[in-house]
Tab-separated table of C-alpha atoms in Angstrom:
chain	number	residue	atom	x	y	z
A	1	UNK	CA	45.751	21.921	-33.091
A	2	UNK	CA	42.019	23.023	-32.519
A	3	UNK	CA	40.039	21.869	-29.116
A	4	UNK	CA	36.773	21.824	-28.721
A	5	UNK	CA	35.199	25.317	-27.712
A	6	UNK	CA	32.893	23.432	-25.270
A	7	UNK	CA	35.561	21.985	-23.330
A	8	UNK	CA	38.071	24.649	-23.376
A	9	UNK	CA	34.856	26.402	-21.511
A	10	UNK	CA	34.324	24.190	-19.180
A	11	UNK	CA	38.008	23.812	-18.432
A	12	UNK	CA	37.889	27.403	-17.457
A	13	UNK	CA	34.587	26.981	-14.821
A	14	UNK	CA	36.029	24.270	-13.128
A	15	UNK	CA	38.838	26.240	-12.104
A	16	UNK	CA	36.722	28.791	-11.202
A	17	UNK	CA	34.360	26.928	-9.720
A	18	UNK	CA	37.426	25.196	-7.599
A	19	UNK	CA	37.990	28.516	-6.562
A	20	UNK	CA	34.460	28.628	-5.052
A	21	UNK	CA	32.496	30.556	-7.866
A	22	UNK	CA	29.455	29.109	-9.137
A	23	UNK	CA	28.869	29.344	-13.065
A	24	UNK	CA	26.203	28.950	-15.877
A	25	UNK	CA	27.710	27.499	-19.276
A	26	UNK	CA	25.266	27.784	-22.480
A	27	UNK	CA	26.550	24.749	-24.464
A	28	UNK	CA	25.399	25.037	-27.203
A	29	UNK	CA	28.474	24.339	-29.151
A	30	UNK	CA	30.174	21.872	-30.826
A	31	UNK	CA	31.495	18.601	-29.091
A	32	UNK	CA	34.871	17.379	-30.392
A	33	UNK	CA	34.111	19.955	-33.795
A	34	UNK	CA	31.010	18.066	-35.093
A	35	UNK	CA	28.290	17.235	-32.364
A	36	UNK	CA	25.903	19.873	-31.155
A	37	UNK	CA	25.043	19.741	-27.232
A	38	UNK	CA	21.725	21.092	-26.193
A	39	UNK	CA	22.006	21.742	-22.779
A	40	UNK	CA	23.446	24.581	-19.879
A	41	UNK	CA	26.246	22.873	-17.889
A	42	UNK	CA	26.562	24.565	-14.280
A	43	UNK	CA	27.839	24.156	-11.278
A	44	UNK	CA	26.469	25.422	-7.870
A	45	UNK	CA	27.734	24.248	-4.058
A	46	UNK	CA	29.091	20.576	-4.570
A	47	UNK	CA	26.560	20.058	-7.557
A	48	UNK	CA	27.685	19.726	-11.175
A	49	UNK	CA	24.785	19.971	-13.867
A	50	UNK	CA	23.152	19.294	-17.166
A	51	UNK	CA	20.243	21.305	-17.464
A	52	UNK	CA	18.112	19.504	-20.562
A	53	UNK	CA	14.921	20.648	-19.362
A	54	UNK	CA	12.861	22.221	-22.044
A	55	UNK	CA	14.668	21.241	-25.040
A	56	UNK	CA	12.315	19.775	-27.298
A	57	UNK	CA	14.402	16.811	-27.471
A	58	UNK	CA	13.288	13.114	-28.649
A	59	UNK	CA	16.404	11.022	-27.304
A	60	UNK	CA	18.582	11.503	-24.313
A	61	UNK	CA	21.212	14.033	-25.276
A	62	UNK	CA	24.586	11.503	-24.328
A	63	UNK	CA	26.741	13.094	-26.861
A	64	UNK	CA	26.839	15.935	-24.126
A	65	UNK	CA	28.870	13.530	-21.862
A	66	UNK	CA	30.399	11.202	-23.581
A	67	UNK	CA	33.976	12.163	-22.365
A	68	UNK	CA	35.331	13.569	-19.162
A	69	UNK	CA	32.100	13.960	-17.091
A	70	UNK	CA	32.479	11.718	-15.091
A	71	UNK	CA	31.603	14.309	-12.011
A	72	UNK	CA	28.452	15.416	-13.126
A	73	UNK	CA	25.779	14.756	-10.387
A	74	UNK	CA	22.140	15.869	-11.916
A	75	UNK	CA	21.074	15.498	-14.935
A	76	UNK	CA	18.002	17.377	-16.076
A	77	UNK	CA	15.720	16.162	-18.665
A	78	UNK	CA	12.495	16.697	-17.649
A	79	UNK	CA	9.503	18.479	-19.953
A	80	UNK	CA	10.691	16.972	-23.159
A	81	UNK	CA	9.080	14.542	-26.147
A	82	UNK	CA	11.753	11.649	-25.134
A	83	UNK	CA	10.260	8.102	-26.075
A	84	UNK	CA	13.213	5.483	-25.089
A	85	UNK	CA	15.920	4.418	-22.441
A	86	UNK	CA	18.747	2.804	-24.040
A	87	UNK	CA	20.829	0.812	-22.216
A	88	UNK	CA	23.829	3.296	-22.949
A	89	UNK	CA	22.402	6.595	-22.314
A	90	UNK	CA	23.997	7.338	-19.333
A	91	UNK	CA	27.417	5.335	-19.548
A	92	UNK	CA	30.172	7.908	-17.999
A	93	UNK	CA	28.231	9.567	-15.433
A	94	UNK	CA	29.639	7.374	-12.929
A	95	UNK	CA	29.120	9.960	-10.045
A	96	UNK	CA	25.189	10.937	-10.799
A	97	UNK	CA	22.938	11.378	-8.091
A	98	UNK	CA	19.643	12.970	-9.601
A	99	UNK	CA	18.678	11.740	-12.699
A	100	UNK	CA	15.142	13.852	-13.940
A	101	UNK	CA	13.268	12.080	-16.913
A	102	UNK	CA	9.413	12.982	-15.862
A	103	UNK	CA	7.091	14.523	-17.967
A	104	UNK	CA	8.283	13.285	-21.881
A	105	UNK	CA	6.607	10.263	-23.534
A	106	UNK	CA	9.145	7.953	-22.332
A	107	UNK	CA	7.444	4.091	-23.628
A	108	UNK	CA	10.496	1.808	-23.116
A	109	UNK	CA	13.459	1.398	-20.773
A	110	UNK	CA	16.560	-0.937	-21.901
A	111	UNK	CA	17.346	-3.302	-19.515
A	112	UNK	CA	20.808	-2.289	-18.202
A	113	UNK	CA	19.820	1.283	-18.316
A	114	UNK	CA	20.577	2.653	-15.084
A	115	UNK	CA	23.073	-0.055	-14.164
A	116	UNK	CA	26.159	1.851	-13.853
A	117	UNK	CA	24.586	4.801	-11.619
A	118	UNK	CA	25.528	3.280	-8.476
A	119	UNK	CA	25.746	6.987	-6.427
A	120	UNK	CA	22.047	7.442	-7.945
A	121	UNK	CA	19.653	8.880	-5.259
A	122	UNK	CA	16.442	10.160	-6.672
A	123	UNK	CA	14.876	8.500	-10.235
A	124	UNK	CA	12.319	10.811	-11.540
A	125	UNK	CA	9.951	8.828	-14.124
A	126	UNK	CA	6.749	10.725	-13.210
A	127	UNK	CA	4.590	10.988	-16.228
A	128	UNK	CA	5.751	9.216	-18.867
A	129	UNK	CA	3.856	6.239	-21.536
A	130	UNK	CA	5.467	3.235	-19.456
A	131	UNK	CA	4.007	-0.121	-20.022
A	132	UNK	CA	6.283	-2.206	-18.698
A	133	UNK	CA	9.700	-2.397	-17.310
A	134	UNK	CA	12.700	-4.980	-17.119
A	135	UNK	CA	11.923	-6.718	-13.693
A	136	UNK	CA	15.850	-5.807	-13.365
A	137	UNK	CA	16.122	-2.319	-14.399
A	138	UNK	CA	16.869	-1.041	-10.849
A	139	UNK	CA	19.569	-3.567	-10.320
A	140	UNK	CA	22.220	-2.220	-8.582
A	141	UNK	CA	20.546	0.932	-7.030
A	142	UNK	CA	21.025	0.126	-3.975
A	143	UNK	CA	21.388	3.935	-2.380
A	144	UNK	CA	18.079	5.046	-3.819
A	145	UNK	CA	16.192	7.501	-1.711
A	146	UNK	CA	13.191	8.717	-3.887
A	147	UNK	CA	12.101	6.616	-6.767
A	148	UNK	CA	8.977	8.160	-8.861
A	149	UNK	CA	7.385	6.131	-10.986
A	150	UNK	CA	3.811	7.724	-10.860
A	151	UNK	CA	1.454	8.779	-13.363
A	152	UNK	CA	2.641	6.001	-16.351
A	153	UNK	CA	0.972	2.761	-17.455
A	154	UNK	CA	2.917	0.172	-15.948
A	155	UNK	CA	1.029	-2.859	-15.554
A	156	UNK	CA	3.536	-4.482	-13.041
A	157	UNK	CA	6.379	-3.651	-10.290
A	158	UNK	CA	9.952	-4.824	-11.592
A	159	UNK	CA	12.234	-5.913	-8.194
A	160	UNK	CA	13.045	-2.839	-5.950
A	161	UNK	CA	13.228	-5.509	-2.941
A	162	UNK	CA	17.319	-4.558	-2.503
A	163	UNK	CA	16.443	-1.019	-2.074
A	164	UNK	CA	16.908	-0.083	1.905
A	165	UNK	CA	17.826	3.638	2.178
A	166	UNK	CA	14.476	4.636	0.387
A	167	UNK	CA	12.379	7.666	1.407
A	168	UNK	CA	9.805	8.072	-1.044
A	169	UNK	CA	8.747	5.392	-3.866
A	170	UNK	CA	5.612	5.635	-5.620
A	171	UNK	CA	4.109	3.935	-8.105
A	172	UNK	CA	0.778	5.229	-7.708
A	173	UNK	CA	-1.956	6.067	-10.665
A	174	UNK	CA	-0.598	3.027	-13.103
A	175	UNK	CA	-2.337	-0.047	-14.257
A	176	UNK	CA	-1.103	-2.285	-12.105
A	177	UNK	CA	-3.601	-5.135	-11.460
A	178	UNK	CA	-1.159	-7.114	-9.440
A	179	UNK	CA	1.129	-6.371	-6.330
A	180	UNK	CA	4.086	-8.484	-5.967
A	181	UNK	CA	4.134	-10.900	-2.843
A	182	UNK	CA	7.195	-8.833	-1.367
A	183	UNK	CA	8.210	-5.300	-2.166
A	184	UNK	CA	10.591	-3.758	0.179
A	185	UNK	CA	13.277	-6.216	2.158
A	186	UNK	CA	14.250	-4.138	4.699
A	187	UNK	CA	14.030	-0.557	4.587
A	188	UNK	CA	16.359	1.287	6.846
A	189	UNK	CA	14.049	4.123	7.775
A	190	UNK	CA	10.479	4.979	7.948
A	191	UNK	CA	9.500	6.030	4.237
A	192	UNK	CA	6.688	6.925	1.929
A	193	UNK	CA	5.084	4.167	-0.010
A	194	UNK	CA	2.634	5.361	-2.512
A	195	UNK	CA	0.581	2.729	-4.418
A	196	UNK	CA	-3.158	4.288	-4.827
A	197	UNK	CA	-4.897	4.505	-7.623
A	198	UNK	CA	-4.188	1.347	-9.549
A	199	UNK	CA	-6.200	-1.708	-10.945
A	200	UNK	CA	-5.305	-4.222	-8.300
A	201	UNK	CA	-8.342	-5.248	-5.867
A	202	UNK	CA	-5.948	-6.509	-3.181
A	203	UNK	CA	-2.430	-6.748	-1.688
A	204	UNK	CA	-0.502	-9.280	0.287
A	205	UNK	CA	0.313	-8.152	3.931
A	206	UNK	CA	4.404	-9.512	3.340
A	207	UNK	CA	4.163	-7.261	0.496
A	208	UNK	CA	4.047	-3.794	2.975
A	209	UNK	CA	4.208	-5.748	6.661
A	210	UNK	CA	8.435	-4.672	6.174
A	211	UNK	CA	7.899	-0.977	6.210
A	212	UNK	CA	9.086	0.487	9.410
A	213	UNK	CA	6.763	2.056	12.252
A	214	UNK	CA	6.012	5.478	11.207
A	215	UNK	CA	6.205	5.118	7.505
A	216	UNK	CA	3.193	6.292	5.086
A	217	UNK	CA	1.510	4.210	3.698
A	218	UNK	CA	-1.036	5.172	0.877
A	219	UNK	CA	-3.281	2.382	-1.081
A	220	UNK	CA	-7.107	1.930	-1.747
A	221	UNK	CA	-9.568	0.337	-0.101
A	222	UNK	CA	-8.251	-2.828	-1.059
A	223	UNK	CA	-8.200	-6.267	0.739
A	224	UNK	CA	-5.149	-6.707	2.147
A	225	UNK	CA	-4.598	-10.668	2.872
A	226	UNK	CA	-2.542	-11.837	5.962
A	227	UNK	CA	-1.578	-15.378	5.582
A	228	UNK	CA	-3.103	-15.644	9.368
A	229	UNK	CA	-4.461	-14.521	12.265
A	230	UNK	CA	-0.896	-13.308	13.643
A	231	UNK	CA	0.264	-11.575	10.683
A	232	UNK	CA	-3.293	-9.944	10.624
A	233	UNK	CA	-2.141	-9.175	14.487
A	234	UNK	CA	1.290	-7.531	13.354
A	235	UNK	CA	-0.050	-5.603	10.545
A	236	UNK	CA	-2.367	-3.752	12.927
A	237	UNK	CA	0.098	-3.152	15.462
A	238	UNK	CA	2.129	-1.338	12.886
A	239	UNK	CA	2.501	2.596	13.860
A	240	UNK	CA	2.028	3.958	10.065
A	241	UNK	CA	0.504	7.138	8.728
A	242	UNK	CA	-1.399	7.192	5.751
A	243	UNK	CA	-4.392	4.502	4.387
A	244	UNK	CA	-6.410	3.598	7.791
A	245	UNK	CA	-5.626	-0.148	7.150
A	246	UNK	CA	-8.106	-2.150	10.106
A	247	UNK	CA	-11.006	-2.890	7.737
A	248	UNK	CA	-9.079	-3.556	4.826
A	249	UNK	CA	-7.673	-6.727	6.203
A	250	UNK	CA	-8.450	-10.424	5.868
A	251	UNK	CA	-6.979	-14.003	6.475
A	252	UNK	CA	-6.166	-15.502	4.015
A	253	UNK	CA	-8.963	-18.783	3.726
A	254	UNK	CA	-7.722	-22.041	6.141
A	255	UNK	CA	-10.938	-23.770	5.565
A	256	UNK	CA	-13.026	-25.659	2.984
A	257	UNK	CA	-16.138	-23.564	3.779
A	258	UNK	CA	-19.212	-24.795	1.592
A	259	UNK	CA	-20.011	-22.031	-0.847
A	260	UNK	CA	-22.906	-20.460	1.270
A	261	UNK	CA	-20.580	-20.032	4.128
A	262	UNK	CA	-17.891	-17.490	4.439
A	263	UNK	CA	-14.647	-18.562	6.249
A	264	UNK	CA	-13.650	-16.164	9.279
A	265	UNK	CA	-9.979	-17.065	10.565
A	266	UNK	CA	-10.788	-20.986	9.675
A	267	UNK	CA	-14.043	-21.072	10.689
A	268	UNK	CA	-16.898	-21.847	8.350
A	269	UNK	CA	-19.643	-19.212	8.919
A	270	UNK	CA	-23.090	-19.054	7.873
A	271	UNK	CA	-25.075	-15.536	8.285
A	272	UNK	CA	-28.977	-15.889	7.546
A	273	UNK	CA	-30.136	-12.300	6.525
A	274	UNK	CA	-33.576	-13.226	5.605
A	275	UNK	CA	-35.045	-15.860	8.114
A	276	UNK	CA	-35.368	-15.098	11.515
A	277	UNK	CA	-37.473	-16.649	14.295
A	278	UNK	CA	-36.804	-16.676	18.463
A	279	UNK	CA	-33.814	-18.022	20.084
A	280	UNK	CA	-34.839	-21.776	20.411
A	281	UNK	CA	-36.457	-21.382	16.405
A	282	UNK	CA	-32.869	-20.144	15.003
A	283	UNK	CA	-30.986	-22.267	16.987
A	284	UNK	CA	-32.872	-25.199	15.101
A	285	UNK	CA	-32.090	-23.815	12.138
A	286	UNK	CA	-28.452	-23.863	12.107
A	287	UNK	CA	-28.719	-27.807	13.343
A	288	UNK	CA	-31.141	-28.362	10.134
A	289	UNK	CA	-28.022	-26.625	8.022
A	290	UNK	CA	-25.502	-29.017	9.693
A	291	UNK	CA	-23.974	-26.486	11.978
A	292	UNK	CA	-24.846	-24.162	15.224
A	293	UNK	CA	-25.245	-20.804	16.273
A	294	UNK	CA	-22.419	-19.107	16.472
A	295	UNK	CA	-19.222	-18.799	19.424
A	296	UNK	CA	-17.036	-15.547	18.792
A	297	UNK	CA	-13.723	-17.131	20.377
A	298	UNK	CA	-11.826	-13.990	20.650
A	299	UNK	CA	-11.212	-10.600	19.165
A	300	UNK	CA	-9.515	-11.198	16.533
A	301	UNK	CA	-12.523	-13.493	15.452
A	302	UNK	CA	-14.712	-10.667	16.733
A	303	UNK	CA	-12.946	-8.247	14.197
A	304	UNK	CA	-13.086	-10.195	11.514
A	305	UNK	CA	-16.915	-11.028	11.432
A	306	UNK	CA	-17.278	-7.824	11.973
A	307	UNK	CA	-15.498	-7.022	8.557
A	308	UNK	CA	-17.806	-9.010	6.261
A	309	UNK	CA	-21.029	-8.327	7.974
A	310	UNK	CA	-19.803	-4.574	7.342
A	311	UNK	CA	-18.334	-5.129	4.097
A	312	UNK	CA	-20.730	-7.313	2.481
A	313	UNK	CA	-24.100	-4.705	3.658
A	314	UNK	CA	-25.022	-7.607	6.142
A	315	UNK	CA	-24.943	-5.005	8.800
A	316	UNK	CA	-28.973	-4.267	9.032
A	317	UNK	CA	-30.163	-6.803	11.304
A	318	UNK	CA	-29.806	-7.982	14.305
A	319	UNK	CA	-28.626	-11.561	14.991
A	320	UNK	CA	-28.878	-14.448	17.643
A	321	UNK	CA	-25.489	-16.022	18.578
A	322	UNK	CA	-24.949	-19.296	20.984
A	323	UNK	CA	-24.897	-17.388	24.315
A	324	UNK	CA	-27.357	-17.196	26.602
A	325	UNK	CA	-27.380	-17.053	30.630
A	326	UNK	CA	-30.467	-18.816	31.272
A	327	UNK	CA	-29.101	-21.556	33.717
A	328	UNK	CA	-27.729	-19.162	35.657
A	329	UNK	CA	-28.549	-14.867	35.463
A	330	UNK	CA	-25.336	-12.989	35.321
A	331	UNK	CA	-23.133	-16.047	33.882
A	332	UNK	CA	-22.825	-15.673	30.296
A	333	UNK	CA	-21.356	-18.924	28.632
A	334	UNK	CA	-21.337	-20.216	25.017
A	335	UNK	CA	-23.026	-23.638	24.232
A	336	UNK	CA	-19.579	-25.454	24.837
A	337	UNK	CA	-19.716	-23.824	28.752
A	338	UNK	CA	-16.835	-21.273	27.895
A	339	UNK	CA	-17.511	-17.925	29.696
A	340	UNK	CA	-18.481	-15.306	28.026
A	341	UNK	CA	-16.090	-12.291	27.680
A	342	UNK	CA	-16.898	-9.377	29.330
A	343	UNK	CA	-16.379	-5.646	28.186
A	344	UNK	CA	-14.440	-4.165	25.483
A	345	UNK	CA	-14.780	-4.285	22.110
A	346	UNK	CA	-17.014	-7.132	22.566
A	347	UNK	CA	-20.468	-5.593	24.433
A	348	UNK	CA	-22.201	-2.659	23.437
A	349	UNK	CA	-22.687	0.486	25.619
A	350	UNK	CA	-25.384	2.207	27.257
A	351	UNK	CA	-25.018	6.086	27.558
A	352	UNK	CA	-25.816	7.673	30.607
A	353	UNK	CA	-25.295	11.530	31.680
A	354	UNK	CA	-22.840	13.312	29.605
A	355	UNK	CA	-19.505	11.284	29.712
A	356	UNK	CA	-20.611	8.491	31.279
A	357	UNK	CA	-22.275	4.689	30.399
A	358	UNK	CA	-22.697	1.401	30.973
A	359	UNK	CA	-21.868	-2.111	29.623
A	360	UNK	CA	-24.131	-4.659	28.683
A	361	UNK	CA	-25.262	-6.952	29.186
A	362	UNK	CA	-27.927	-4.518	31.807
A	363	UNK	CA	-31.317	-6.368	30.884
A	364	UNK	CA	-31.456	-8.722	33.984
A	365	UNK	CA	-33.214	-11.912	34.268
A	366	UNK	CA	-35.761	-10.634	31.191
A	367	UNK	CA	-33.049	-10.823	29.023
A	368	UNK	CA	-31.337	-14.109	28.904
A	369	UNK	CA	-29.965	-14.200	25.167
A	370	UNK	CA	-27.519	-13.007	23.345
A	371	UNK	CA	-27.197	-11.174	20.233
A	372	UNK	CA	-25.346	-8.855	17.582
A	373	UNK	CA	-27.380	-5.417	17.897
A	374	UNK	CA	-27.320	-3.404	14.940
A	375	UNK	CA	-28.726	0.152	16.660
A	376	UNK	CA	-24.982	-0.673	18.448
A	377	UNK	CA	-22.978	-1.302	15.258
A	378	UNK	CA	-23.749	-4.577	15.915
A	379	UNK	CA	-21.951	-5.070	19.219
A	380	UNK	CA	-23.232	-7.377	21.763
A	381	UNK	CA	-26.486	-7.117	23.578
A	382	UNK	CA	-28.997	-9.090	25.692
A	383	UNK	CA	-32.428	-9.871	24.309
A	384	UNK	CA	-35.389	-11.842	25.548
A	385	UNK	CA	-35.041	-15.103	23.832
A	386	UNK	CA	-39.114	-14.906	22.566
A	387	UNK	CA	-37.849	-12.105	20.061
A	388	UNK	CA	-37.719	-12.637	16.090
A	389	UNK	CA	-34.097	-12.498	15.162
A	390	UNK	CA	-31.969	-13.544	11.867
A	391	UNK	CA	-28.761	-15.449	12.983
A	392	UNK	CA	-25.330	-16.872	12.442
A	393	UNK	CA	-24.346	-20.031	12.378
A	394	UNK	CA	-20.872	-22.389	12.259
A	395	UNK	CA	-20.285	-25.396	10.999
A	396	UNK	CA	-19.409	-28.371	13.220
């Protein structure tokens, strides 16, 4: 009777290996007498090995463990001209942990692919053709700890919600043009969530708000939309590393702003860039638009106005707001009689000698009006009320 050279070989470096030698196996020699296997087998430490790196191949090599690997833990197929995933490429390596497919031409993965590899740690399909994937194809990888996907086509992100033990997933430089609503359930440890340099133009915060406190986080300068002003809240207290986040976020819209207005945390807001007039002349303006000059409620709201005036280049002019302490110097109050917050991050600062200032409002009983001052990044300030300002207003 005549056994296969291959896995006489083998046979022989396992025991060796058992007896704590590593070994390097060129295979290329016939499989059960007819089928030629292309790659080095090895094993090193508690690793067993295909090495298919290099081989010029067009199709994953699964003639090369089709029987009796069942222990092999990394497969290698990087740097080759591969164009598809079938769905039984991989059946018998029950006990893989790496699996290495970046850099071929890989197009199309079968649904059902990767299903078996339940031990599988690390996915490597950096730089491949992918357009799209089976939203299931990670089903079942539940002890995932790097997943690459970078550098492809993909338009969209199939469901990786189950993974938890992740360290590293990126799906950055695709064509995605649309995050999903939720990513990650509940990762068990900070990790490394790469998304940058895609098509999409904004994210939803329950999409990344699951990643733990000292995760990375990298994406562009995208809007990221909190569904409200708490959410907006929790994002920012998050401890993460990466993609400075604080200007990048807006609440979602909670009210039916006309279209001239822009809505700031429910709050229908008119800014007038062009017009401006004194005090008393703006504050007739916004009553001839059907609304009044504006009350910043809190910071939050403060933030947030902040944001578009910023974002939107409306950031070159100064701008009368509905304080004033005219009925009484010192006692700033809004229209409505609310006080006026004092101090940080609402009023601007004065410098004095080196490592020292002052807060406004410091203009006295000359200076009885309040206003957004753009020399101050557009902080508060007190003006006389006779000066030619733009404004913004809100809508009853």
């Amino acid at each position: 009777m005549t056994f296969p050279v291959l896995l006489i070989t083998i046979t022989v470096a396992l025991a060796r290996h058992a007896q704590g030698n590593d070994f390097l196996m060129d295979s290329q020699h016939e499989v059960l007498g007819s089928v030629v296997c292309p790659c080095d087998f090895m094993a090193t430490g508690n690793d067993s090995i295909w090495d298919c790196n290099k081989r010029n191949l067009n199709e994953v090599p699964r003639q090369c463990w089709t029987d009796g690997f069942s222990f092999v833990t990394q497969v290698i197929l990087s740097d080759n001209f591969i164009t598809e995933i079938h769905a039984d490429d991989f059946v018998g390596l029950g006990s893989l942990q790496q699996l290495l497919l970046n850099n071929n031409n890989i197009t199309s993965v079968a649904a059902g692919a990767f299903k078996l590899l339940a031990g599988l740690t690390t996915l490597d399909l950096y730089h491949n053709n992918i357009v799209q994937l089976p939203d299931d194809v990670f089903e079942g990888l539940v002890n995932l700890e790097s997943l690459w996907v970078s550098h492809n086509s993909l338009q969209a992100i199939p469901n990786i919600s189950f993974v938890t033990n992740a360290k590293a997933v990126s799906f950055s430089n695709n064509n995605i043009d649309a995050f999903p609503q939720h990513l990650l359930d509940a990762p068990s440890a900070p990790l490394t969530l790469s998304l940058q340099n895609n098509l999409a133009t904004e994210i939803f915060a329950s999409a990344i708000l699951n990643l733990p406190d000292y995760s990375t986080l990298y994406i562009d300068a995208i809007t990221v939309w909190a569904a409200d002003a708490q959410e907006a809240e929790a994002l920012r207290a998050k401890s993460w590393f990466g993609t400075e986040l604080d200007g990048l976020i807006q609440v979602a819209s909670q009210a039916d702003c006309p279209s001239h207005f822009h809505d700031v945390l429910g709050v229908c807001v008119l800014v007038e860039p062009f017009f401006s007039g004194d005090w008393g002349t703006m504050s007739y303006f916004c009553r001839e638009m059907g609304a009044e000059m504006l009350t910043v409620a809190d910071a939050n709201f403060f933030q947030q106005l902040l944001h578009i005036l910023r974002s939107e280049g409306l950031d070159h002019h100064d701008y009368w707001l509905g304080g004033s302490d005219a009925a009484e110097e010192g006692s700033w109050k809004w229209a409505d009689g609310t006080a006026i917050e004092r101090g940080s991050p609402f009023w601007a600062t004065q410098p004095q000698a080196p490592g020292s200032f002052l807060i406004e409002p410091l203009g006295g009983p000359s200076e009885n009006c309040l206003y957004l001052d753009k020399s101050r990044f557009l902080y508060f300030d007190d003006g006389a009320c006779t000066e030619a300002k733009n404004v913004i207003c809100q809508q009853h």
